[in-house]
């Protein structure tokens, strides 16, 4: 199996942590003990990929932020992993002058300029530490990998490349043209081999070059606002889920506080949802009711295994009452079984830890679903996006005080407005706005969406979602799931969201008005105009989809499902930032403020 982008970035980090040499496999030699110094950018890149134990196994005794107060450790080498910013270079120069470490291995996340290199050289010379600066590397790792097939550009300073930043009214043409200029420069750069050769390593890509699809968030504003129904996307929507770590409040003690007493303080509990978690890997893209059933099944299996161990211990006389004489044959048989059971205890304990983790997370998600009636929002939005028959009026849901938060109501109405073939009349709109204001909604985001829909040429229409070539799974079959106390949720799943459908058109070389006017660049045909460049004759097998202006787990999961249905196809999803609906609606509101 070809290495994924996550595996390749992890391998690059491990090589860096081994002084930029490949780590030796199957060796019992002690690692060289060292200190890791990173900035916030480096911390965000490493944390989803390498656990503290893995760092320790590679000889990292301490990992510290560059701008924290650090004591000298003069007999230990230090590996730096930082952005080449002015502030960071100044601090590295200060470390050299203070002789903090035995030697310095400087690794820059993105390329360092010659002038900044000269600053480091001058500081090393004045501190008499030239020989201690052992290596300086440009790592080109300025992205964060969250899944085997998903990455984001950055987490720090993301407001500089946010949807708000590239859609604000006062943005300059020169700022907007930066990306176009970079693309053209990269196409002409002989060192850039992504589209001219197999630079991803043996087996990563076939002999055919990959397709790189660059999409604007504006092609689909409804999906980021959508109330979702899959496990990973729900966690990101309703909980604090950040760089593959979910954080939740939990009460201290289960007893109720006496009347008039201060409420119990809440502890913050964090869980890492990693590639090593088999349950997570299997169910993160599953509908939530299916996840709830699977957690219960896993718990039942664990209890059965636990009961078997207790039964064997009881028979062997290791606990409880003596149950009479035991023959030598049964003794031998039970001893073997008990030995096997005991040897599997570490695995059983890890299984129990993961069951507890997902029980707690799923319970927290379910609390949000029940208290906010998120199933109602999910189903109603699916019907809006597919133009299905609505059993309840939009005004009824907005006016229902028990259905969702003001933000939930605003998200629903924005999806209605975005997907409507014709905007509502002024009379109807005033009625909706009055109802939204009465429930505490901020209408700033609606102001922006009205402007966007009026002026953008690629505004989403109903055909972008459910009715034009996008068929529900099972030909409009409604899948019913049962979750606790016979509560039934009707779940609709549509094959392709707009980004997925655009990708399908381009990968399969389909002629479609939606994509026929897309700009097409081919570095092997630089002399021709991009608009007249002949297209590739064969369908693409590999693709990279990158959304400028932000992405989300709903879109990512839709691409994963698309790839699963296309054997042999591989798709890598990237975005400038990853936001949930609440974070996105804040950006829309900021753009719509008068």
Coordinates of C-alpha atoms in Angstrom, one line a residue:
X1 CA 0.0 0.0 0.0
X2 CA 1.4 3.4 -1.0
X3 CA 2.3 5.7 1.9
X4 CA -0.3 8.3 2.8
X5 CA 0.5 12.0 3.3
X6 CA 0.2 11.4 7.1
X7 CA 2.8 8.6 7.0
X8 CA 5.1 10.6 4.8
X9 CA 5.0 13.7 7.1
X10 CA 5.5 11.6 10.2
X11 CA 8.5 9.9 8.5
X12 CA 9.9 13.3 7.6
X13 CA 9.5 14.5 11.3
X14 CA 11.2 11.3 12.6
X15 CA 14.1 11.8 10.2
X16 CA 14.4 15.4 11.5
X17 CA 14.3 14.3 15.1
X18 CA 17.1 11.8 14.3
X19 CA 19.4 14.7 13.2
X20 CA 18.1 14.5 9.6
X21 CA 19.3 10.9 9.1
X22 CA 17.0 8.0 8.6
X23 CA 16.2 6.2 11.9
X24 CA 17.6 2.7 12.0
X25 CA 14.9 -0.1 12.2
X26 CA 15.1 -3.1 14.5
X27 CA 17.9 -1.7 16.6
X28 CA 18.3 -2.0 20.3
X29 CA 20.8 0.9 20.5
X30 CA 20.0 3.7 22.9
X31 CA 18.9 6.9 21.2
X32 CA 20.9 10.1 21.5
X33 CA 19.2 12.2 24.2
X34 CA 18.2 15.6 23.0
X35 CA 15.9 18.6 23.5
X36 CA 13.2 19.7 21.0
X37 CA 12.5 23.4 20.7
X38 CA 9.4 24.4 18.6
X39 CA 7.2 27.4 18.1
X40 CA 3.4 27.2 18.0
X41 CA 3.5 26.3 14.3
X42 CA 5.8 23.4 14.9
X43 CA 3.8 22.3 17.9
X44 CA 0.6 22.1 15.8
X45 CA 2.4 20.1 13.1
X46 CA 3.9 17.5 15.5
X47 CA 1.0 17.1 18.0
X48 CA -1.5 15.2 15.7
X49 CA 1.3 12.9 14.4
X50 CA 3.6 12.0 17.2
X51 CA 2.6 11.1 20.8
X52 CA 4.8 12.0 23.8
X53 CA 5.8 8.3 24.1
X54 CA 7.0 8.3 20.5
X55 CA 9.1 11.5 21.1
X56 CA 10.6 9.8 24.2
X57 CA 11.4 6.7 22.2
X58 CA 13.4 8.9 19.8
X59 CA 15.4 10.4 22.6
X60 CA 13.4 13.7 23.2
X61 CA 13.8 14.3 26.9
X62 CA 12.2 17.8 26.8
X63 CA 10.0 19.5 24.3
X64 CA 9.7 23.3 24.9
X65 CA 8.3 26.3 23.2
X66 CA 10.9 28.6 21.7
X67 CA 9.7 31.7 23.5
X68 CA 9.3 30.1 26.9
X69 CA 11.8 30.6 29.7
X70 CA 14.4 27.9 29.2
X71 CA 17.3 27.0 31.4
X72 CA 20.7 26.1 29.9
X73 CA 21.4 22.4 29.3
X74 CA 25.0 22.7 28.0
X75 CA 25.7 19.0 27.5
X76 CA 22.6 18.2 25.3
X77 CA 22.0 18.8 21.6
X78 CA 18.9 20.8 20.7
X79 CA 16.7 20.3 17.6
X80 CA 14.8 23.4 16.6
X81 CA 11.6 23.2 14.5
X82 CA 10.3 26.7 13.9
X83 CA 9.0 29.2 11.3
X84 CA 11.7 31.5 9.9
X85 CA 10.1 34.7 11.3
X86 CA 12.1 37.7 12.5
X87 CA 11.0 37.1 16.1
X88 CA 12.1 33.4 16.0
X89 CA 15.4 34.2 14.4
X90 CA 16.1 36.8 17.1
X91 CA 15.4 34.3 19.8
X92 CA 17.6 31.6 18.2
X93 CA 20.4 34.2 18.1
X94 CA 19.8 34.9 21.8
X95 CA 20.1 31.2 22.5
X96 CA 23.4 31.1 20.7
X97 CA 24.7 34.1 22.7
X98 CA 23.5 32.5 26.0
X99 CA 25.2 29.1 25.1
X100 CA 22.1 27.2 26.1
X101 CA 22.9 23.9 24.4
X102 CA 25.8 21.7 23.3
X103 CA 24.9 21.9 19.6
X104 CA 22.1 23.3 17.5
X105 CA 20.2 21.6 14.7
X106 CA 18.1 24.3 13.1
X107 CA 15.1 23.1 11.1
X108 CA 12.8 25.7 9.5
X109 CA 9.2 24.7 8.7
X110 CA 9.4 26.7 5.4
X111 CA 12.4 28.1 3.5
X112 CA 14.5 30.7 5.3
X113 CA 15.8 33.7 3.4
X114 CA 19.4 34.4 2.8
X115 CA 19.3 37.6 4.9
X116 CA 18.0 35.7 7.9
X117 CA 20.6 33.0 7.5
X118 CA 23.2 35.7 7.6
X119 CA 21.7 37.0 10.8
X120 CA 22.2 33.6 12.4
X121 CA 25.7 33.3 11.1
X122 CA 26.6 36.7 12.5
X123 CA 25.2 35.8 15.9
X124 CA 27.0 32.5 15.9
X125 CA 30.3 34.2 15.0
X126 CA 29.9 36.8 17.7
X127 CA 29.0 34.2 20.3
X128 CA 31.9 32.0 19.2
X129 CA 29.4 29.2 18.5
X130 CA 30.0 28.6 14.8
X131 CA 31.0 25.0 15.3
X132 CA 28.0 24.4 17.5
X133 CA 25.5 25.2 14.7
X134 CA 25.7 21.7 13.3
X135 CA 23.0 21.7 10.6
X136 CA 20.5 24.1 9.0
X137 CA 17.6 22.6 7.0
X138 CA 14.5 23.8 5.2
X139 CA 11.9 21.2 5.9
X140 CA 9.0 22.3 3.7
X141 CA 6.5 20.9 6.2
X142 CA 4.3 24.0 6.5
X143 CA 1.0 22.1 6.7
X144 CA -0.9 20.0 9.3
X145 CA -1.9 16.5 8.5
X146 CA -5.1 15.4 10.3
X147 CA -5.9 12.2 8.4
X148 CA -4.2 9.9 5.9
X149 CA -6.0 11.9 3.2
X150 CA -6.6 15.3 4.7
X151 CA -4.4 18.3 5.6
X152 CA -4.8 22.0 6.5
X153 CA -2.4 24.9 5.8
X154 CA -2.2 26.3 9.3
X155 CA -3.7 26.8 12.6
X156 CA -1.8 29.8 13.8
X157 CA -2.5 33.2 12.2
X158 CA -5.2 31.6 10.2
X159 CA -7.1 34.8 10.1
X160 CA -4.6 36.0 7.4
X161 CA -6.0 33.4 5.0
X162 CA -9.5 33.0 6.3
X163 CA -12.7 33.2 4.3
X164 CA -13.2 36.6 5.9
X165 CA -9.7 37.8 4.8
X166 CA -10.1 36.9 1.1
X167 CA -13.7 38.2 0.9
X168 CA -13.6 41.5 2.8
X169 CA -14.7 44.5 0.7
X170 CA -11.4 46.4 1.1
X171 CA -9.1 43.6 -0.2
X172 CA -6.7 44.8 -2.8
X173 CA -6.4 43.3 -6.3
X174 CA -2.7 42.7 -5.6
X175 CA -3.5 40.5 -2.7
X176 CA -6.0 38.5 -4.6
X177 CA -3.6 37.9 -7.5
X178 CA -0.9 36.4 -5.2
X179 CA -2.1 32.9 -5.6
X180 CA -2.4 33.1 -9.4
X181 CA 1.2 34.5 -9.5
X182 CA 2.5 31.6 -7.3
X183 CA 0.8 29.0 -9.4
X184 CA 2.3 30.3 -12.6
X185 CA 5.8 30.5 -11.0
X186 CA 5.5 27.0 -9.7
X187 CA 4.4 25.7 -13.1
X188 CA 7.6 27.2 -14.6
X189 CA 9.9 26.1 -11.8
X190 CA 12.0 23.1 -13.0
X191 CA 12.6 22.0 -9.4
X192 CA 8.8 21.5 -8.9
X193 CA 8.2 17.9 -9.9
X194 CA 4.6 17.3 -8.7
X195 CA 3.1 17.4 -12.1
X196 CA 6.1 16.4 -14.2
X197 CA 7.3 13.2 -12.4
X198 CA 6.9 10.8 -9.5
X199 CA 8.1 13.1 -6.7
X200 CA 5.8 11.5 -4.1
X201 CA 8.0 8.4 -3.9
X202 CA 7.8 5.0 -5.3
X203 CA 4.3 3.7 -5.4
X204 CA 2.7 6.9 -4.1
X205 CA 1.3 7.9 -7.5
X206 CA 1.0 5.9 -10.7
X207 CA 2.8 6.9 -13.9
X208 CA 0.0 9.2 -14.6
X209 CA 0.3 12.6 -13.1
X210 CA -2.2 13.7 -10.4
X211 CA -5.0 16.2 -10.9
X212 CA -4.8 19.3 -8.7
X213 CA -8.2 20.9 -8.2
X214 CA -8.2 24.4 -6.7
X215 CA -11.7 25.4 -5.5
X216 CA -13.1 28.6 -3.9
X217 CA -15.2 28.2 -0.8
X218 CA -17.8 30.4 -2.5
X219 CA -18.8 27.6 -4.8
X220 CA -20.7 26.1 -1.8
X221 CA -21.6 28.0 1.3
X222 CA -24.5 25.7 2.4
X223 CA -22.4 22.6 3.3
X224 CA -20.3 24.4 5.9
X225 CA -23.5 25.5 7.7
X226 CA -25.2 22.2 7.5
X227 CA -26.1 20.2 10.6
X228 CA -24.4 16.9 10.1
X229 CA -25.0 13.3 11.1
X230 CA -21.7 11.5 10.9
X231 CA -19.6 10.9 14.1
X232 CA -16.4 12.9 13.3
X233 CA -18.3 15.9 11.8
X234 CA -20.8 15.9 14.7
X235 CA -17.9 16.0 17.2
X236 CA -16.4 18.9 15.4
X237 CA -19.7 20.7 15.2
X238 CA -20.9 20.4 18.8
X239 CA -17.8 19.7 20.9
X240 CA -14.4 21.4 21.3
X241 CA -12.5 19.3 18.7
X242 CA -9.1 20.7 17.7
X243 CA -6.1 19.0 15.9
X244 CA -7.6 15.5 16.6
X245 CA -8.1 16.2 20.3
X246 CA -11.6 16.6 21.8
X247 CA -12.0 18.5 25.1
X248 CA -15.1 18.2 27.3
X249 CA -16.2 19.5 30.7
X250 CA -17.0 16.9 33.3
X251 CA -18.5 17.4 36.7
X252 CA -16.5 16.5 39.8
X253 CA -18.6 14.0 41.8
X254 CA -22.1 12.8 40.9
X255 CA -24.0 14.0 43.9
X256 CA -26.2 17.1 43.5
X257 CA -25.1 20.4 45.1
X258 CA -27.2 21.4 48.1
X259 CA -29.7 24.1 47.5
X260 CA -28.0 27.5 47.5
X261 CA -24.5 26.0 47.4
X262 CA -22.0 26.8 44.6
X263 CA -22.2 24.4 41.7
X264 CA -19.5 21.7 41.5
X265 CA -16.4 22.8 39.6
X266 CA -15.9 21.1 36.2
X267 CA -12.7 19.4 35.1
X268 CA -11.6 19.6 31.5
X269 CA -11.1 16.1 30.1
X270 CA -9.3 15.6 26.8
X271 CA -9.2 12.6 24.5
X272 CA -6.9 12.1 21.5
X273 CA -8.7 10.5 18.6
X274 CA -5.8 8.9 16.7
X275 CA -5.0 6.5 13.9
X276 CA -4.2 3.8 16.5
X277 CA -7.8 3.9 17.7
X278 CA -9.4 1.1 15.7
X279 CA -13.0 2.0 16.7
X280 CA -12.4 5.6 15.6
X281 CA -10.9 4.6 12.3
X282 CA -13.8 2.3 11.6
X283 CA -16.7 4.6 12.7
X284 CA -15.6 8.3 12.4
X285 CA -17.4 8.5 9.1
X286 CA -20.5 6.5 10.2
X287 CA -23.9 7.9 11.0
X288 CA -24.2 8.7 14.7
X289 CA -26.9 6.1 15.5
X290 CA -24.7 3.4 14.0
X291 CA -21.9 4.6 16.3
X292 CA -24.1 4.4 19.3
X293 CA -25.0 0.8 18.5
X294 CA -21.4 -0.1 17.9
X295 CA -20.3 1.3 21.2
X296 CA -22.9 -0.9 23.0
X297 CA -21.7 -3.9 21.0
X298 CA -18.1 -3.3 21.9
X299 CA -19.1 -2.9 25.6
X300 CA -21.1 -6.2 25.5
X301 CA -18.1 -8.0 24.0
X302 CA -15.7 -6.6 26.6
X303 CA -18.0 -7.6 29.5
X304 CA -18.3 -11.2 28.1
X305 CA -14.5 -11.4 28.0
X306 CA -14.2 -10.0 31.5
X307 CA -16.8 -12.5 32.8
X308 CA -14.8 -15.3 31.2
X309 CA -11.6 -14.3 33.1
X310 CA -13.6 -14.1 36.3
X311 CA -15.2 -17.5 35.7
X312 CA -11.8 -19.2 35.1
X313 CA -10.3 -17.6 38.2
X314 CA -13.2 -18.8 40.2
X315 CA -12.8 -22.4 38.8
X316 CA -9.1 -22.3 39.6
X317 CA -9.8 -21.3 43.2
X318 CA -8.1 -17.9 42.7
X319 CA -11.2 -16.1 44.0
X320 CA -14.5 -16.8 45.6
X321 CA -15.7 -20.0 47.1
X322 CA -14.2 -23.4 46.4
X323 CA -16.3 -25.1 43.9
X324 CA -15.2 -28.7 44.7
X325 CA -12.5 -31.0 43.3
X326 CA -11.1 -30.3 39.9
X327 CA -9.7 -33.1 37.7
X328 CA -6.2 -32.9 36.4
X329 CA -7.5 -32.7 32.8
X330 CA -9.9 -29.9 33.4
X331 CA -7.2 -28.2 35.6
X332 CA -4.7 -28.3 32.7
X333 CA -7.4 -27.1 30.2
X334 CA -8.5 -24.2 32.4
X335 CA -4.9 -23.3 33.2
X336 CA -4.2 -22.9 29.5
X337 CA -7.4 -20.8 29.1
X338 CA -6.5 -18.6 32.0
X339 CA -3.0 -18.1 30.8
X340 CA -4.3 -17.1 27.5
X341 CA -6.9 -14.8 29.1
X342 CA -4.2 -13.2 31.4
X343 CA -1.9 -12.6 28.4
X344 CA -4.6 -10.7 26.6
X345 CA -5.3 -8.4 29.6
X346 CA -3.3 -5.5 28.3
X347 CA -5.2 -5.6 25.1
X348 CA -8.5 -5.9 27.1
X349 CA -7.6 -2.9 29.2
X350 CA -6.8 -0.8 26.2
X351 CA -10.1 -1.9 24.7
X352 CA -11.9 -0.8 27.9
X353 CA -10.1 2.6 27.8
X354 CA -11.3 3.2 24.2
X355 CA -14.9 2.0 25.0
X356 CA -15.0 4.5 28.0
X357 CA -13.6 7.2 25.7
X358 CA -16.2 6.8 23.0
X359 CA -19.0 6.2 25.5
X360 CA -18.2 9.6 27.1
X361 CA -17.8 11.4 23.7
X362 CA -20.9 9.8 22.2
X363 CA -22.9 10.6 25.3
X364 CA -21.8 14.3 25.1
X365 CA -22.8 14.4 21.5
X366 CA -26.2 12.8 22.2
X367 CA -26.9 15.4 24.9
X368 CA -26.5 18.1 22.2
X369 CA -28.7 16.2 19.8
X370 CA -31.5 15.8 22.3
X371 CA -31.4 19.2 23.8
X372 CA -31.1 21.1 20.5
X373 CA -33.2 18.7 18.4
X374 CA -30.3 18.4 15.9
X375 CA -32.0 15.4 14.2
X376 CA -34.9 17.8 13.2
X377 CA -32.4 20.3 11.7
X378 CA -30.4 17.7 9.9
X379 CA -33.5 16.2 8.2
X380 CA -35.0 19.5 7.4
X381 CA -31.8 20.8 5.8
X382 CA -31.4 17.7 3.8
X383 CA -34.9 18.2 2.4
X384 CA -34.2 21.9 1.6
X385 CA -31.0 21.0 -0.2
X386 CA -32.7 18.2 -2.2
X387 CA -35.9 20.1 -2.8
X388 CA -37.9 17.4 -1.2
X389 CA -41.4 17.9 0.2
X390 CA -41.4 19.7 3.6
X391 CA -43.7 18.4 6.3
X392 CA -43.3 21.4 8.5
X393 CA -43.0 25.1 7.7
X394 CA -39.6 26.8 8.2
X395 CA -41.3 29.5 10.3
X396 CA -42.6 26.9 12.8
X397 CA -39.0 25.5 13.4
X398 CA -37.6 29.0 13.8
X399 CA -40.4 30.0 16.2
X400 CA -40.1 26.8 18.3
X401 CA -38.4 27.8 21.6
X402 CA -37.4 24.2 22.3
X403 CA -35.8 23.6 18.9
X404 CA -32.1 24.6 18.9
X405 CA -30.1 27.6 19.7
X406 CA -30.3 31.0 17.9
X407 CA -27.2 29.8 15.9
X408 CA -29.0 26.6 14.9
X409 CA -31.9 28.6 13.6
X410 CA -29.7 31.0 11.8
X411 CA -27.8 28.2 10.1
X412 CA -31.1 26.6 8.9
X413 CA -32.4 29.9 7.5
X414 CA -29.2 30.7 5.7
X415 CA -29.3 27.2 4.0
X416 CA -32.9 27.9 3.0
X417 CA -31.8 31.3 1.5
X418 CA -28.7 30.0 -0.2
X419 CA -30.4 27.0 -1.8
X420 CA -33.7 28.8 -2.8
X421 CA -34.1 29.2 -6.6
X422 CA -35.7 32.6 -6.0
X423 CA -35.1 34.6 -2.8
X424 CA -38.2 35.1 -0.6
X425 CA -40.3 38.2 -1.2
X426 CA -39.6 41.2 0.9
X427 CA -42.9 40.5 2.9
X428 CA -41.9 36.9 3.6
X429 CA -38.3 37.9 4.4
X430 CA -39.5 40.5 6.9
X431 CA -41.6 37.9 8.6
X432 CA -38.6 35.5 8.8
X433 CA -36.3 38.2 10.1
X434 CA -38.8 39.2 12.8
X435 CA -39.0 35.6 14.0
X436 CA -35.2 35.2 13.9
X437 CA -34.7 38.4 15.9
X438 CA -37.3 37.3 18.5
X439 CA -35.3 34.2 19.1
X440 CA -32.1 36.2 19.6
X441 CA -30.4 35.7 16.2
X442 CA -27.8 38.1 14.8
X443 CA -28.8 38.9 11.2
X444 CA -25.3 40.1 10.2
X445 CA -24.6 36.9 8.4
X446 CA -27.8 37.2 6.4
X447 CA -26.7 40.7 5.3
X448 CA -23.6 39.2 3.8
X449 CA -25.3 36.2 2.2
X450 CA -27.8 38.5 0.5
X451 CA -24.9 40.5 -1.0
X452 CA -23.1 37.3 -2.0
X453 CA -26.1 35.8 -3.7
X454 CA -26.9 39.0 -5.5
X455 CA -23.4 39.6 -6.9
X456 CA -21.5 36.3 -7.2
X457 CA -21.6 34.4 -10.5
X458 CA -21.2 31.0 -8.8
X459 CA -23.9 31.3 -6.2
X460 CA -25.1 27.9 -5.2
X461 CA -28.6 27.0 -6.5
X462 CA -30.8 24.0 -5.7
X463 CA -29.3 22.1 -8.6
X464 CA -25.9 22.2 -6.8
X465 CA -27.2 19.8 -4.1
X466 CA -29.9 17.3 -4.6
X467 CA -31.8 17.3 -7.8
X468 CA -29.3 17.7 -10.7
X469 CA -27.6 14.4 -11.1
X470 CA -27.3 13.8 -7.3
X471 CA -29.4 10.8 -6.3
X472 CA -30.1 9.7 -2.7
X473 CA -28.6 6.4 -1.8
X474 CA -30.9 3.6 -2.6
X475 CA -33.0 5.8 -5.0
X476 CA -34.6 8.0 -2.3
X477 CA -34.8 5.3 0.2
X478 CA -35.1 6.7 3.7
X479 CA -32.8 4.9 6.1
X480 CA -34.2 4.5 9.6
X481 CA -32.0 4.2 12.6
X482 CA -33.1 3.4 16.1
X483 CA -31.3 5.2 19.0
X484 CA -32.3 4.7 22.6
X485 CA -35.9 4.4 23.7
X486 CA -37.1 3.6 20.2
X487 CA -36.4 7.1 19.0
X488 CA -36.3 7.1 15.2
X489 CA -34.3 9.4 13.0
X490 CA -34.9 9.4 9.3
X491 CA -31.5 9.9 7.6
X492 CA -30.9 10.9 4.0
X493 CA -27.5 10.6 2.4
X494 CA -26.8 12.2 -0.9
X495 CA -24.0 10.9 -3.1
X496 CA -22.1 14.0 -4.1
X497 CA -21.8 17.5 -2.6
X498 CA -20.7 20.3 -5.0
X499 CA -16.9 19.9 -4.5
X500 CA -17.2 16.1 -4.9
X501 CA -19.3 16.5 -8.0
X502 CA -16.9 19.0 -9.5
X503 CA -14.0 16.6 -8.8
X504 CA -15.9 13.7 -10.4
X505 CA -16.5 15.8 -13.6
X506 CA -12.8 16.7 -13.8
X507 CA -11.3 13.2 -12.9
X508 CA -13.6 11.4 -15.3
X509 CA -13.2 13.9 -18.1
X510 CA -16.9 14.5 -18.2
X511 CA -18.3 17.4 -20.2
X512 CA -20.5 19.5 -17.9
X513 CA -21.4 23.2 -18.0
X514 CA -20.5 23.4 -14.4
X515 CA -16.8 22.6 -15.1
X516 CA -16.3 23.2 -18.9
X517 CA -15.0 26.7 -18.3
X518 CA -12.5 25.8 -15.6
X519 CA -9.0 27.1 -16.2
X520 CA -6.7 24.2 -17.0
X521 CA -2.9 24.5 -16.5
X522 CA -0.4 21.9 -17.7
X523 CA 3.3 22.5 -17.1
X524 CA 4.2 20.3 -20.1
X525 CA 2.3 22.7 -22.4
X526 CA 3.5 26.1 -21.2
X527 CA 3.4 27.7 -24.6
X528 CA -0.3 27.4 -25.0
X529 CA -2.9 29.5 -23.3
X530 CA -4.5 27.8 -20.3
X531 CA -8.0 28.3 -21.7
X532 CA -7.1 26.5 -25.0
X533 CA -4.9 23.8 -23.5
X534 CA -6.1 20.3 -24.6
X535 CA -7.4 18.2 -21.8
X536 CA -5.9 15.0 -20.6
X537 CA -7.2 12.1 -22.7
X538 CA -7.6 9.5 -19.9
X539 CA -9.4 9.8 -16.6
X540 CA -7.3 10.7 -13.6
X541 CA -6.6 8.1 -10.9
X542 CA -5.1 10.5 -8.3
X543 CA -6.3 13.9 -7.3
X544 CA -5.6 16.7 -4.7
X545 CA -8.6 18.9 -3.9
X546 CA -7.8 22.1 -2.1
X547 CA -10.4 24.6 -0.9
X548 CA -9.3 28.2 -0.6
X549 CA -11.4 29.9 2.2
X550 CA -11.8 26.9 4.5
X551 CA -13.0 23.3 4.6
X552 CA -15.0 21.1 6.8
X553 CA -15.4 17.4 7.8
X554 CA -18.8 17.1 6.0
X555 CA -17.1 17.8 2.7
X556 CA -14.1 15.6 3.6
X557 CA -16.3 12.7 4.4
X558 CA -18.2 13.0 1.2
X559 CA -15.0 12.8 -0.7
X560 CA -13.9 9.7 1.3
X561 CA -17.3 8.0 0.5
X562 CA -16.8 9.0 -3.2
X563 CA -13.3 7.4 -3.3
X564 CA -14.5 4.2 -1.6
X565 CA -17.1 3.8 -4.4
X566 CA -14.3 4.3 -7.0
X567 CA -11.8 1.4 -6.7
X568 CA -8.3 2.5 -7.7
X569 CA -9.0 6.2 -7.2
X570 CA -7.1 8.2 -4.5
X571 CA -8.1 11.7 -3.4
X572 CA -6.3 14.0 -1.0
X573 CA -8.4 16.8 0.6
X574 CA -6.8 20.1 1.8
X575 CA -8.0 23.5 2.9
X576 CA -6.7 26.8 4.0
X577 CA -8.3 26.3 7.4
X578 CA -10.7 23.8 9.0
X579 CA -13.8 25.4 10.6
X580 CA -17.1 24.2 12.0
X581 CA -20.4 25.9 11.3
X582 CA -20.2 28.2 14.4
X583 CA -16.8 29.5 13.4
X584 CA -17.9 30.0 9.8
X585 CA -21.0 31.9 10.7
X586 CA -18.9 34.3 12.8
X587 CA -16.9 35.1 9.7
X588 CA -20.0 35.6 7.7
X589 CA -21.4 37.9 10.4
X590 CA -18.2 39.9 10.4
X591 CA -18.5 40.4 6.7
X592 CA -22.1 41.4 7.0
X593 CA -21.8 44.0 9.7
X594 CA -22.8 47.5 8.6

